[in-house]
């Protein structure tokens, strides 16, 4: 028999999700005020590139939920900082590919370590089963949004 989900539980989930999304917006706002370091969106671009693959600007925009215009501006900045390179795609010379540089890998690794440490600090009293349940719940919520 399936458990009955009460409206109260769903309302609590919705409220928690709104709180999480608001916290993410605040974090992005704080990052936008800082000078130096990677922004949330810049880190997302380097995270995709860190897979070692060759990506187009369009693929990166899709993977990071940015507009093509925003992506172009971001790639300009990351390229000027030496964190990525634009190169002609060998398979299709009309296509410009984006690859991460060694400096980009180092900056990405540093940011990943910072994020990991923050997660570990916040979740230090949470066991692995509860973290797995959180991950499962977030994936279900993501699937819900994709289904709308």
Coordinates of C-alpha atoms in Angstrom, one line a residue, residues 8-101:
X8 CA 0.8 19.7 4.6
X9 CA 3.9 17.6 3.5
X10 CA 3.7 19.0 0.0
X11 CA 3.3 22.5 1.3
X12 CA 6.3 22.0 3.5
X13 CA 8.3 20.7 0.5
X14 CA 7.2 23.7 -1.6
X15 CA 8.2 26.1 1.1
X16 CA 11.6 24.5 1.6
X17 CA 12.2 24.6 -2.2
X18 CA 11.3 28.3 -2.2
X19 CA 13.7 28.9 0.6
X20 CA 16.5 27.0 -1.2
X21 CA 16.0 28.9 -4.4
X22 CA 15.9 32.3 -2.6
X23 CA 19.2 31.3 -0.8
X24 CA 20.7 30.5 -4.1
X25 CA 19.7 33.9 -5.5
X26 CA 21.2 35.6 -2.4
X27 CA 24.4 33.7 -2.9
X28 CA 24.6 34.7 -6.5
X29 CA 24.0 38.3 -5.6
X30 CA 26.8 38.2 -3.0
X31 CA 29.1 36.7 -5.6
X32 CA 28.3 39.4 -8.1
X33 CA 29.4 42.0 -5.5
X34 CA 32.8 40.3 -4.9
X35 CA 35.9 41.1 -7.0
X36 CA 38.1 38.3 -8.1
X37 CA 37.3 34.6 -7.8
X38 CA 34.7 32.7 -9.8
X39 CA 31.1 33.5 -9.9
X40 CA 28.4 30.8 -9.7
X41 CA 27.9 30.9 -13.4
X42 CA 31.6 30.9 -14.3
X43 CA 32.2 27.9 -12.1
X44 CA 29.3 26.1 -13.8
X45 CA 31.0 26.7 -17.2
X46 CA 34.4 25.4 -15.9
X47 CA 32.6 22.4 -14.3
X48 CA 31.3 21.4 -17.7
X49 CA 34.6 22.0 -19.4
X50 CA 36.5 20.1 -16.7
X51 CA 35.2 16.8 -18.2
X52 CA 38.0 17.2 -20.7
X53 CA 35.6 17.3 -23.7
X54 CA 35.4 19.9 -26.4
X55 CA 32.2 21.9 -26.2
X56 CA 30.6 24.6 -28.3
X57 CA 29.3 27.9 -26.8
X58 CA 25.8 26.7 -27.5
X59 CA 26.3 23.4 -25.6
X60 CA 27.8 25.3 -22.7
X61 CA 24.8 27.8 -22.7
X62 CA 22.4 24.9 -22.6
X63 CA 24.3 23.0 -19.9
X64 CA 24.6 26.0 -17.6
X65 CA 21.1 27.5 -18.2
X66 CA 22.6 30.7 -19.7
X67 CA 21.5 32.6 -22.8
X68 CA 23.8 32.4 -25.8
X69 CA 24.5 36.2 -25.4
X70 CA 25.4 35.8 -21.7
X71 CA 27.6 32.8 -22.6
X72 CA 29.5 34.7 -25.2
X73 CA 30.3 37.5 -22.7
X74 CA 31.2 35.0 -20.1
X75 CA 33.5 33.1 -22.5
X76 CA 35.2 36.4 -23.4
X77 CA 36.0 37.1 -19.7
X78 CA 37.1 33.5 -18.9
X79 CA 39.3 33.5 -22.1
X80 CA 40.8 36.9 -21.2
X81 CA 41.6 35.4 -17.7
X82 CA 43.4 32.5 -19.4
X83 CA 40.9 29.9 -18.0
X84 CA 39.7 28.6 -21.4
X85 CA 40.5 28.7 -25.0
X86 CA 38.5 28.9 -28.2
X87 CA 39.8 26.7 -30.9
X88 CA 38.5 25.6 -34.3
X89 CA 36.8 22.2 -34.1
X90 CA 38.9 19.8 -36.1
X91 CA 35.8 17.8 -37.1
X92 CA 33.9 20.9 -38.4
X93 CA 36.1 23.9 -39.2
X94 CA 33.1 26.2 -39.1
X95 CA 32.5 25.4 -35.5
X96 CA 34.5 27.1 -32.7
X97 CA 35.1 24.8 -29.7
X98 CA 35.8 25.7 -26.2
X99 CA 38.4 23.9 -24.0
X100 CA 39.6 24.4 -20.5
X101 CA 43.2 25.5 -19.9

